[in-house]
CSV table of C-alpha atoms (C1' of nucleotides) in Angstrom, one decimal:
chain,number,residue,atom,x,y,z
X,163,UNK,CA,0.0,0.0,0.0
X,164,UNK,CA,2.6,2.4,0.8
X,165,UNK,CA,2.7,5.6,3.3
X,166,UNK,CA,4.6,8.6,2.9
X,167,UNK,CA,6.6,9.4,5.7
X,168,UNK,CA,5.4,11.4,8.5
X,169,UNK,CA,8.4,13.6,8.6
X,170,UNK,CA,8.2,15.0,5.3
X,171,UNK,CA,6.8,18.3,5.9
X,172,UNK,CA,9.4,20.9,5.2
X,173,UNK,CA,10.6,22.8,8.9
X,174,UNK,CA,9.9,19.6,11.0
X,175,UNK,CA,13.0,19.2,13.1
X,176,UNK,CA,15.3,16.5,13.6
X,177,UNK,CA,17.8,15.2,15.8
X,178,UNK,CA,18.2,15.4,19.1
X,179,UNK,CA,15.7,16.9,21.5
X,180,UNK,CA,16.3,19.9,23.6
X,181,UNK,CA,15.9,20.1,27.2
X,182,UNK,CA,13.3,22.9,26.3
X,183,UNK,CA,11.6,20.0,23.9
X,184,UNK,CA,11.4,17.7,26.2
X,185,UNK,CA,9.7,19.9,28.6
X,186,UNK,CA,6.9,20.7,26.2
X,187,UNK,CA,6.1,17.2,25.5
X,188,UNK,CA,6.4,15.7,29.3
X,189,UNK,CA,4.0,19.1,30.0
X,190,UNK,CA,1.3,18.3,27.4
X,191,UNK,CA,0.9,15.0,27.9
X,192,UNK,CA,0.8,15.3,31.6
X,193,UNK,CA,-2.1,17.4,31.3
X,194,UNK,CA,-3.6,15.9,28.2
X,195,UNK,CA,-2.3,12.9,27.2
X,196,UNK,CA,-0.8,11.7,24.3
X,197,UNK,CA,-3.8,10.8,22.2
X,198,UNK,CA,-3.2,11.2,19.1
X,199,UNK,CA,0.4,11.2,18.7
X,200,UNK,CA,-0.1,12.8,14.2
X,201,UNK,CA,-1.7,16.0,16.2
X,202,UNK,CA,0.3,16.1,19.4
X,203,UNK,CA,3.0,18.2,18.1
X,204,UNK,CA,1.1,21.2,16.9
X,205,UNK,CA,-1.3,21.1,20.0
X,206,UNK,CA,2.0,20.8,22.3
X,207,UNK,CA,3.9,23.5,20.4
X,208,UNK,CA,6.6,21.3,18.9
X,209,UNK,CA,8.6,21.3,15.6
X,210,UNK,CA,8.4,17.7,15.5
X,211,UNK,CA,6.8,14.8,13.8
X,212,UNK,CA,4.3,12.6,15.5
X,213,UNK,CA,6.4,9.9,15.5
X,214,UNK,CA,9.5,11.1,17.0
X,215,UNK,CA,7.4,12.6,19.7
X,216,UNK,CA,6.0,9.1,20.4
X,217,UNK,CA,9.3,7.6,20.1
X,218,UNK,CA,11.2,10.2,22.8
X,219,UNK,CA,8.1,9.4,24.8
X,220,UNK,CA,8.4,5.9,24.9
X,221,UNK,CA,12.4,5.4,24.7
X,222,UNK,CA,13.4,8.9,27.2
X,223,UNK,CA,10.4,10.5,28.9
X,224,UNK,CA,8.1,8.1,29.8
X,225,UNK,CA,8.1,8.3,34.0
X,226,UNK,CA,8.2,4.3,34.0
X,227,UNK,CA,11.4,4.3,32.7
X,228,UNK,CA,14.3,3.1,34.3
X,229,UNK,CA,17.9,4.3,33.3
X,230,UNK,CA,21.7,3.9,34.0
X,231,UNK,CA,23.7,1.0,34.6
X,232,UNK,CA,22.2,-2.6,33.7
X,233,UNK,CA,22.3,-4.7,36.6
X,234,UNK,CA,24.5,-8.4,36.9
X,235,UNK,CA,20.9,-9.3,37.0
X,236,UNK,CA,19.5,-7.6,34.2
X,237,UNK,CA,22.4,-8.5,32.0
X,238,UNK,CA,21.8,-12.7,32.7
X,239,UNK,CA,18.2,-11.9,32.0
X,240,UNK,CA,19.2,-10.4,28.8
X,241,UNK,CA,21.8,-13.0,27.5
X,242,UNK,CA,19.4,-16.0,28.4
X,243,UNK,CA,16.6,-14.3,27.0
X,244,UNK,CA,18.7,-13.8,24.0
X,245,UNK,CA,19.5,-17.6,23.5
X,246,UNK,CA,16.1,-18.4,23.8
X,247,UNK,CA,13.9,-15.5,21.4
X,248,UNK,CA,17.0,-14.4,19.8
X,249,UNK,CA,16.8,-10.4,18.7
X,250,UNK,CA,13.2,-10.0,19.4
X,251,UNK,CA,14.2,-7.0,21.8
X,252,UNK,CA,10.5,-6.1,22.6
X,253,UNK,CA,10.2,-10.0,24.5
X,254,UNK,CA,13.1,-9.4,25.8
X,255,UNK,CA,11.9,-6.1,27.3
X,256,UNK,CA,9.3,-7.5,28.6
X,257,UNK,CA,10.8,-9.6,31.0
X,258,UNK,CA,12.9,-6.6,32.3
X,259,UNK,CA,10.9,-4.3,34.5
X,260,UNK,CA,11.4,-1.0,33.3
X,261,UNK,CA,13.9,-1.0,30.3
X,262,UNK,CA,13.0,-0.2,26.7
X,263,UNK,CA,13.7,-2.2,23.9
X,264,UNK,CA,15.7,0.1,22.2
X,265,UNK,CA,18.2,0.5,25.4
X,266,UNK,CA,18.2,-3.6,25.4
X,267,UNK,CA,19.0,-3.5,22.1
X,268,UNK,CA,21.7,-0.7,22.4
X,269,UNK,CA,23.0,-2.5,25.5
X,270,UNK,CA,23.1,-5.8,23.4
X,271,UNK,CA,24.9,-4.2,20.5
X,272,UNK,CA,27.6,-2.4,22.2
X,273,UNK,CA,28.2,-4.7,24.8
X,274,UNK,CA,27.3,-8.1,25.9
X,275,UNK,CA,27.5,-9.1,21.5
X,276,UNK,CA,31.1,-8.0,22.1
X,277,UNK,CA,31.8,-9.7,25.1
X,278,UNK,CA,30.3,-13.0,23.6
X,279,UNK,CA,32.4,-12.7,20.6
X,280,UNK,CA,35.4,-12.0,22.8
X,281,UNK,CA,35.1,-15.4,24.6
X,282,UNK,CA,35.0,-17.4,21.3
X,283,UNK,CA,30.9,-17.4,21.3
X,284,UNK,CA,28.7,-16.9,18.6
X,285,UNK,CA,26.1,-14.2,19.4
X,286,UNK,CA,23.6,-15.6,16.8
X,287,UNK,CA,23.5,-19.0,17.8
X,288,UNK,CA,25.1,-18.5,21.7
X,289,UNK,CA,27.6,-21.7,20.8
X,290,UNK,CA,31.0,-21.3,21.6
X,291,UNK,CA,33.6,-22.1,18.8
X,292,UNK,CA,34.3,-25.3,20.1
X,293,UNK,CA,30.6,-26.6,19.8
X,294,UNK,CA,31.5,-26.8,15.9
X,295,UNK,CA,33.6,-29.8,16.8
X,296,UNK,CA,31.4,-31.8,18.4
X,297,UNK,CA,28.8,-31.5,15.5
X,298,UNK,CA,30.0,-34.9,13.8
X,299,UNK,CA,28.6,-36.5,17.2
X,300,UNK,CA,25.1,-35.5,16.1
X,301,UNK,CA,24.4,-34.5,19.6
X,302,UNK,CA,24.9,-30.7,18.5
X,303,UNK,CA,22.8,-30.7,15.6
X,304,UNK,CA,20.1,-32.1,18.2
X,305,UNK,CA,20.9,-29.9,20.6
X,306,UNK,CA,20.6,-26.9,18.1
X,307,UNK,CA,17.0,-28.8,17.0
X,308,UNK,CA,15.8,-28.9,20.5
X,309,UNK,CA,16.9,-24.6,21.1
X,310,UNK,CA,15.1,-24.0,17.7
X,311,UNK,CA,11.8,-25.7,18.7
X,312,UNK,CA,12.2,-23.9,21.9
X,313,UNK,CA,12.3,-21.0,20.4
X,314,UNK,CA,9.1,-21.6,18.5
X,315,UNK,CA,7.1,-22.6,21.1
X,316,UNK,CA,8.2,-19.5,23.1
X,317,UNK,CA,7.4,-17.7,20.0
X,318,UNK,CA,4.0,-19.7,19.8
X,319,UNK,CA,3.7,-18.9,23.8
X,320,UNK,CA,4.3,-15.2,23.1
X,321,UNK,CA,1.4,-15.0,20.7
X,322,UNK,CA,-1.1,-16.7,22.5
X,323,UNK,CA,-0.1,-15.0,25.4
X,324,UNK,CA,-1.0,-11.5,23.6
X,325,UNK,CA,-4.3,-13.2,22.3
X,326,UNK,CA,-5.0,-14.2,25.6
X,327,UNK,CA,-4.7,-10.9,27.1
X,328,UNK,CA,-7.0,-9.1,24.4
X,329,UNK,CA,-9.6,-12.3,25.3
X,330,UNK,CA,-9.1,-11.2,28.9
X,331,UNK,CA,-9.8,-7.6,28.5
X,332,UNK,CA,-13.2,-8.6,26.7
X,333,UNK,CA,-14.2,-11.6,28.8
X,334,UNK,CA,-13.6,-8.8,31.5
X,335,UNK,CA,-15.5,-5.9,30.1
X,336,UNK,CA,-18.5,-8.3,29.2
X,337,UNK,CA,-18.3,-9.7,32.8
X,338,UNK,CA,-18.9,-6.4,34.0
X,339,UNK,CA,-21.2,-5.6,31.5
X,340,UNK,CA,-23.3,-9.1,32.9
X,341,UNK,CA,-22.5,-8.5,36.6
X,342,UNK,CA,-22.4,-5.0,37.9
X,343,UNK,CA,-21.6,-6.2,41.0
X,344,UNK,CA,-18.0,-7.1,42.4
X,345,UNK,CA,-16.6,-10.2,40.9
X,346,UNK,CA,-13.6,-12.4,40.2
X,347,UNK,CA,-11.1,-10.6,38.4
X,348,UNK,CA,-11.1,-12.9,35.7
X,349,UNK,CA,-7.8,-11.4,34.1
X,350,UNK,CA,-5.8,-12.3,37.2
X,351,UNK,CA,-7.7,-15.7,38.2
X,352,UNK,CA,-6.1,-17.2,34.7
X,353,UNK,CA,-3.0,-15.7,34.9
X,354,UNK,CA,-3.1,-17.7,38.4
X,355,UNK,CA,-4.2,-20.9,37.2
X,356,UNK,CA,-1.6,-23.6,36.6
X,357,UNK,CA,-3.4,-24.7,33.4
X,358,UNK,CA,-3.5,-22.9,30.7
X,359,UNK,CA,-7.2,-23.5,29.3
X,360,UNK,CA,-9.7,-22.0,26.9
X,361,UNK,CA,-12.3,-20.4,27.3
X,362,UNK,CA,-15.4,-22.4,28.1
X,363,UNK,CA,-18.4,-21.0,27.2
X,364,UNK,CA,-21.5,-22.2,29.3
X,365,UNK,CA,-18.8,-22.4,32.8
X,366,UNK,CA,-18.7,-19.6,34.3
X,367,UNK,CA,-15.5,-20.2,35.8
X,368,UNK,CA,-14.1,-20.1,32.4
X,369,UNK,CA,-10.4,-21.3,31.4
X,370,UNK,CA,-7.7,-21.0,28.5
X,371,UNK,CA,-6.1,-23.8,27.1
X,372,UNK,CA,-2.7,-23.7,25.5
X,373,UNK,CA,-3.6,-25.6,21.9
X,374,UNK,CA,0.0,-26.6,22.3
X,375,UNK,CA,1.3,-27.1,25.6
X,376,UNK,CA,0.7,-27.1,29.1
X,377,UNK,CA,2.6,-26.5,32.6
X,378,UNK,CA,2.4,-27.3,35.9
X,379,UNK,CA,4.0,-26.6,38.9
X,380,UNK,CA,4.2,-28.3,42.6
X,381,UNK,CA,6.8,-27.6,45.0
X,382,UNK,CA,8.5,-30.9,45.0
X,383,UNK,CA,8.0,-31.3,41.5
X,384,UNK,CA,10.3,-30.2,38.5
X,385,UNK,CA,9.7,-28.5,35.3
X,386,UNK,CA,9.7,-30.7,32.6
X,387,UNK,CA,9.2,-29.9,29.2
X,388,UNK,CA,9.0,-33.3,26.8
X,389,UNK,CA,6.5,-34.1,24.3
X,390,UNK,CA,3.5,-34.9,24.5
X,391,UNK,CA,3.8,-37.8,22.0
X,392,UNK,CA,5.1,-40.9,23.9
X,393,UNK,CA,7.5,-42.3,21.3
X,394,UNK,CA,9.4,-38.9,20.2
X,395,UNK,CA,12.5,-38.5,21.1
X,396,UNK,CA,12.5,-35.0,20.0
X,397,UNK,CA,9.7,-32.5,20.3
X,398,UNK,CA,7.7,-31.7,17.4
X,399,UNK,CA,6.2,-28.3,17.8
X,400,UNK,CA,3.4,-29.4,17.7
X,401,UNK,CA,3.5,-31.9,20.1
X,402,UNK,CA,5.2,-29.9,23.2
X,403,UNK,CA,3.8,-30.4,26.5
X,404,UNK,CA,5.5,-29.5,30.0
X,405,UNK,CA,4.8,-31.3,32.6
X,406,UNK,CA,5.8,-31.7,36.2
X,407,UNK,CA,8.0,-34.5,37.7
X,408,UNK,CA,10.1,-35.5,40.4
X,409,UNK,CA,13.1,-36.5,39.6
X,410,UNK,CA,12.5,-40.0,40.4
X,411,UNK,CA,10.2,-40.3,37.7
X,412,UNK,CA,12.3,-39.5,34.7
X,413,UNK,CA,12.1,-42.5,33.1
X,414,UNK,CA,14.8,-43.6,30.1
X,415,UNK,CA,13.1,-42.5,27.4
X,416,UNK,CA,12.6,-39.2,29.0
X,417,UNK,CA,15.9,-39.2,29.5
X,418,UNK,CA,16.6,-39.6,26.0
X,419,UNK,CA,14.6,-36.3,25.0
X,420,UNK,CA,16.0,-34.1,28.0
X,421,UNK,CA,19.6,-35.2,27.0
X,422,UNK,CA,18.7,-33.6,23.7
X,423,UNK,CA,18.3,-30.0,25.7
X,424,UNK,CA,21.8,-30.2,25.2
X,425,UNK,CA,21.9,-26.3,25.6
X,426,UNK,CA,25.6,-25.4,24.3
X,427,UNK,CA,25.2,-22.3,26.1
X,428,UNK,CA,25.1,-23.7,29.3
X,429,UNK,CA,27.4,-21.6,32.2
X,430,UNK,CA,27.3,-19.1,29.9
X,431,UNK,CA,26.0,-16.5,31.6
X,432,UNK,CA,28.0,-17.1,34.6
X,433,UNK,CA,30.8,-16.8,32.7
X,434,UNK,CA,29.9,-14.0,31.1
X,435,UNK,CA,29.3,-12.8,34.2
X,436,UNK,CA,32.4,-13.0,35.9
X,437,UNK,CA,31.7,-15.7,38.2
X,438,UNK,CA,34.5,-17.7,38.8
X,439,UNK,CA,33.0,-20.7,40.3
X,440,UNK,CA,31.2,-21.2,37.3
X,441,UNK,CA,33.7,-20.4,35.4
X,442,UNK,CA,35.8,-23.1,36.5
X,443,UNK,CA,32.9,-25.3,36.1
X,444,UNK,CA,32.8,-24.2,32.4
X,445,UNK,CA,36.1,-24.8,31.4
X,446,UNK,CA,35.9,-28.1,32.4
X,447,UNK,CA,32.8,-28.1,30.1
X,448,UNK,CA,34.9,-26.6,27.6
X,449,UNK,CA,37.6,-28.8,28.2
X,450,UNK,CA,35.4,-32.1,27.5
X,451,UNK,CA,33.5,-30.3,24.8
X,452,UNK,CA,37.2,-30.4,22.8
X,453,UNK,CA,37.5,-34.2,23.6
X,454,UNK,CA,33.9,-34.1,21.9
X,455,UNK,CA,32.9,-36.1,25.1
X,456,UNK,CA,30.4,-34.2,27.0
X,457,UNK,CA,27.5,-36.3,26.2
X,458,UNK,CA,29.6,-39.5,26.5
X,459,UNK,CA,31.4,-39.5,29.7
X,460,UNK,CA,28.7,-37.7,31.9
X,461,UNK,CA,26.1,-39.6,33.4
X,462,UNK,CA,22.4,-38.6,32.2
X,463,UNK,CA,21.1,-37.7,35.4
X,464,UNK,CA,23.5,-35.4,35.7
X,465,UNK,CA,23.6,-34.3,32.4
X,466,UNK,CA,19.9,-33.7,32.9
X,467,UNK,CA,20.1,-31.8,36.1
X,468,UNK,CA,22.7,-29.6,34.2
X,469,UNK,CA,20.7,-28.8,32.1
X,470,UNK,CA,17.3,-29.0,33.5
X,471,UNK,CA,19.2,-25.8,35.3
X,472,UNK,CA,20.2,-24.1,32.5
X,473,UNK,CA,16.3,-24.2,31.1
X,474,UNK,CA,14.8,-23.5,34.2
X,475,UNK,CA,16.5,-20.8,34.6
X,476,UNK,CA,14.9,-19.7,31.3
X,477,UNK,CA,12.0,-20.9,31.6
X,478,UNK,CA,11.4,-19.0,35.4
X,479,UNK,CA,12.3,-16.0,33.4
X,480,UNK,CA,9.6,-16.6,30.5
X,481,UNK,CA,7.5,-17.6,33.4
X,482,UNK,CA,7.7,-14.6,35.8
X,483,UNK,CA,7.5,-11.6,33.1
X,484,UNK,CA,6.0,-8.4,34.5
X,485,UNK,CA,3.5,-8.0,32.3
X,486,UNK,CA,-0.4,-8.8,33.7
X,487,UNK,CA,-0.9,-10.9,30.5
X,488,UNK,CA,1.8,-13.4,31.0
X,489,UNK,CA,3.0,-16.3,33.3
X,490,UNK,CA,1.1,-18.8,32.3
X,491,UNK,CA,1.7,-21.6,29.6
Z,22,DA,C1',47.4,20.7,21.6
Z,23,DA,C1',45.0,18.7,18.0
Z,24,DA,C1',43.8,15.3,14.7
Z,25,DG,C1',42.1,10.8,14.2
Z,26,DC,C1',39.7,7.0,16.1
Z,27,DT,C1',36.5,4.3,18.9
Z,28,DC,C1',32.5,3.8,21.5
Z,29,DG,C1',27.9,4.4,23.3
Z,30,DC,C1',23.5,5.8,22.7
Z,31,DA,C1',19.5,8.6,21.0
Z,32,DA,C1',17.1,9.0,17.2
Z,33,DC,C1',15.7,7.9,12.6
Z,34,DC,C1',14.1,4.8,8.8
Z,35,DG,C1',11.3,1.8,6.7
Z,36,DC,C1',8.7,-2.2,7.1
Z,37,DT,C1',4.9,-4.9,9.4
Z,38,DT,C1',1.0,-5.3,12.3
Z,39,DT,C1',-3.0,-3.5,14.6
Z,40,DT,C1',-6.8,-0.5,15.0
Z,41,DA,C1',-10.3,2.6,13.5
Z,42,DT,C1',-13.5,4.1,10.1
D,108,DA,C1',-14.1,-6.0,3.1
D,109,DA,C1',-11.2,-2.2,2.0
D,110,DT,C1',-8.6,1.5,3.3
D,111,DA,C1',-5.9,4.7,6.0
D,112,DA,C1',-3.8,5.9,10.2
D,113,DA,C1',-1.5,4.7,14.3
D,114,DA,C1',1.5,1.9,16.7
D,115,DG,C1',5.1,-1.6,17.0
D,116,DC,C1',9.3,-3.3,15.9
D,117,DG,C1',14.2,-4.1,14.6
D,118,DG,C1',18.1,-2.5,11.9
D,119,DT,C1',20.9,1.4,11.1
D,120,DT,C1',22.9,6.0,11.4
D,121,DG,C1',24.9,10.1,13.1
D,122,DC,C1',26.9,12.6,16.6
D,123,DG,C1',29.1,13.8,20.9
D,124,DA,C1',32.3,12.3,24.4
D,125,DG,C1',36.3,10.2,25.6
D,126,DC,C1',40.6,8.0,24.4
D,127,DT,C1',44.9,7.4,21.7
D,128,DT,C1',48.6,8.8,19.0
DNA sequence: AAAGCTCGCAACCGCTTTTAT
DNA sequence: AATAAAAGCGGTTGCGAGCTT
């Protein structure tokens, strides 16, 4: 179809803003809102496209924004986020109270990228170098699989979640609508719910359910993510289904999947990080990872619980995003 | 001291998706 | 259903600050 741009207009500025800019805009949309942003800056007195207004709104002057140094804890966040939805920076940013995408992706950029490529990693695929070696074994290419499906279904999981929340906003509003009264907030009772179920008309205590997968949690369980399909060793997308389990009943053939969430990030972060526990603990990683015997010589219990870590550590973040319309699968 | 270089980040660009009419 | 506007998004650019030579 084809727009043209909203800065064209001759005598729009550019660039960066002045303090005296800024000041307009924080000032007309405190008392007025931004509403709508293509008529804001002649209302507010501004040389400016609508755009960039909404833009140094949304990255700058927005009062829910939090700036200066990233923390040890927002940059694991980041880096695990990163091996799991790659450089979708608004997911990311949702999982990290108060940052903007653009800053994530600016932070990314200048400098966790470089200090991934500085240890020998790849910032696309979050492998380091050596991981090439091992490919021959197979178990990398299944391990690269497994990330990959993972990455779809969080993909898959992001987009239901978004559907979810618009369904929640209406089921709400016609709640209200149907009870005047005070009621369940219906919004928050499926965000609590462990199972993620549809909505079922004719119950009034009405559920969504993931088409794809489901999750749930007990305190002396784990989080288990395996197919749903009995047989499959590896997870179609389709098929995904997490479940919880205690250790003791991870049965062979499970452990033949969960061996496959060979992450090849794994002890990344700490590393990353500066930890030098973990960074011991890596090297040695590294160190059998050059032998090309990781999968071989380590037990699969522990080579589950490694990396039953390394996901869950994922997966909690996924799982515990800010956002009202989230933590649930 | 100054020229050149590097780095970090705000802002822009252009494309896609969502929303409103 | 079609269209246009608005918003969202990710890649890229440009500029100022700090560093090096």
């Amino acid at each position: 179809m084809g727009r043209s741009p909203c800065c064209d207009k001759a005598g729009l500025k550019k660039g960066p803003w002045t303090p005296e800019e800024d000041q307009k805009l924080l000032a007309y949309i405190e008392e007025h809102g931004h509403g709508s942003w293509r008529s804001l800056p002649e209302e507010a007195g501004l040389q400016r496209c609508g755009k960039s207004c909404r833009l140094r709104w949304t990255n700058y002057l927005r009062p829910d924004i939090k700036r200066g140094k990233f923390t040890v804890q927002e940059e694991q966040t980041i880096i695990q986020l990163h091996a799991l939805l790659g450089n979708r920076w608004s997911a990311i940013a949702t999982h990290l109270a108060k940052r903007t995408d653009n800053e994530i992706k600016n932070y990314w950029n200048t400098h966790l990228k470089k200090r991934l490529v500085k240890m020998g990693i790849d910032p696309v695929t979050h492998k380091h170098k050596n991981e090439t070696l091992m490919s021959s074994t197979g178990q990398s290419k299944s391990a690269a699989a497994t990330l990959s499906h993972m990455a779809q279904w969080e993909s898959a999981r992001l987009e239901a979640e978004a559907r979810l929340a618009r369904e929640s906003k209406l089921l709400h509003l016609q709640h209200y609508q149907n009870k005047k009264a005070a009621a369940p907030n219906h919004c928050l009772a499926h965000k609590a719910s462990a199972n993620w179920t549809k909505p079922n008309k004719g119950n009034g205590d009405q559920q969504l359910e993931s088409p794809t997968s489901t999750v749930t949690f007990s305190e002396n369980h784990h989080l288990m993510i395996m197919p749903s399909g009995e047989n499959n060793n590896v997870p179609n997308m389709n098929e995904f289904a997490v479940t919880s389990s205690t250790s003791s009943d991870v049965k062979d053939s499970d452990h033949d999947w969960m061996r496959q969430i060979n992450c090849p990030t794994e002890g990344l972060t700490s590393l990353l990080l500066g930890d030098s526990a973990d960074r011991s603990l890596s090297t040695v990683k590294n160190d059998e990872a050059e032998a090309g015997a990781v999968a071989v010589n380590e037990s699969e219990y522990s080579y589950y619980e490694d990396n039953k870590n390394y996901w869950n550590s994922i997966l909690n973040l996924v799982d515990s995003s800010p956002s009202d319309s989230s933590t649930m699968f």
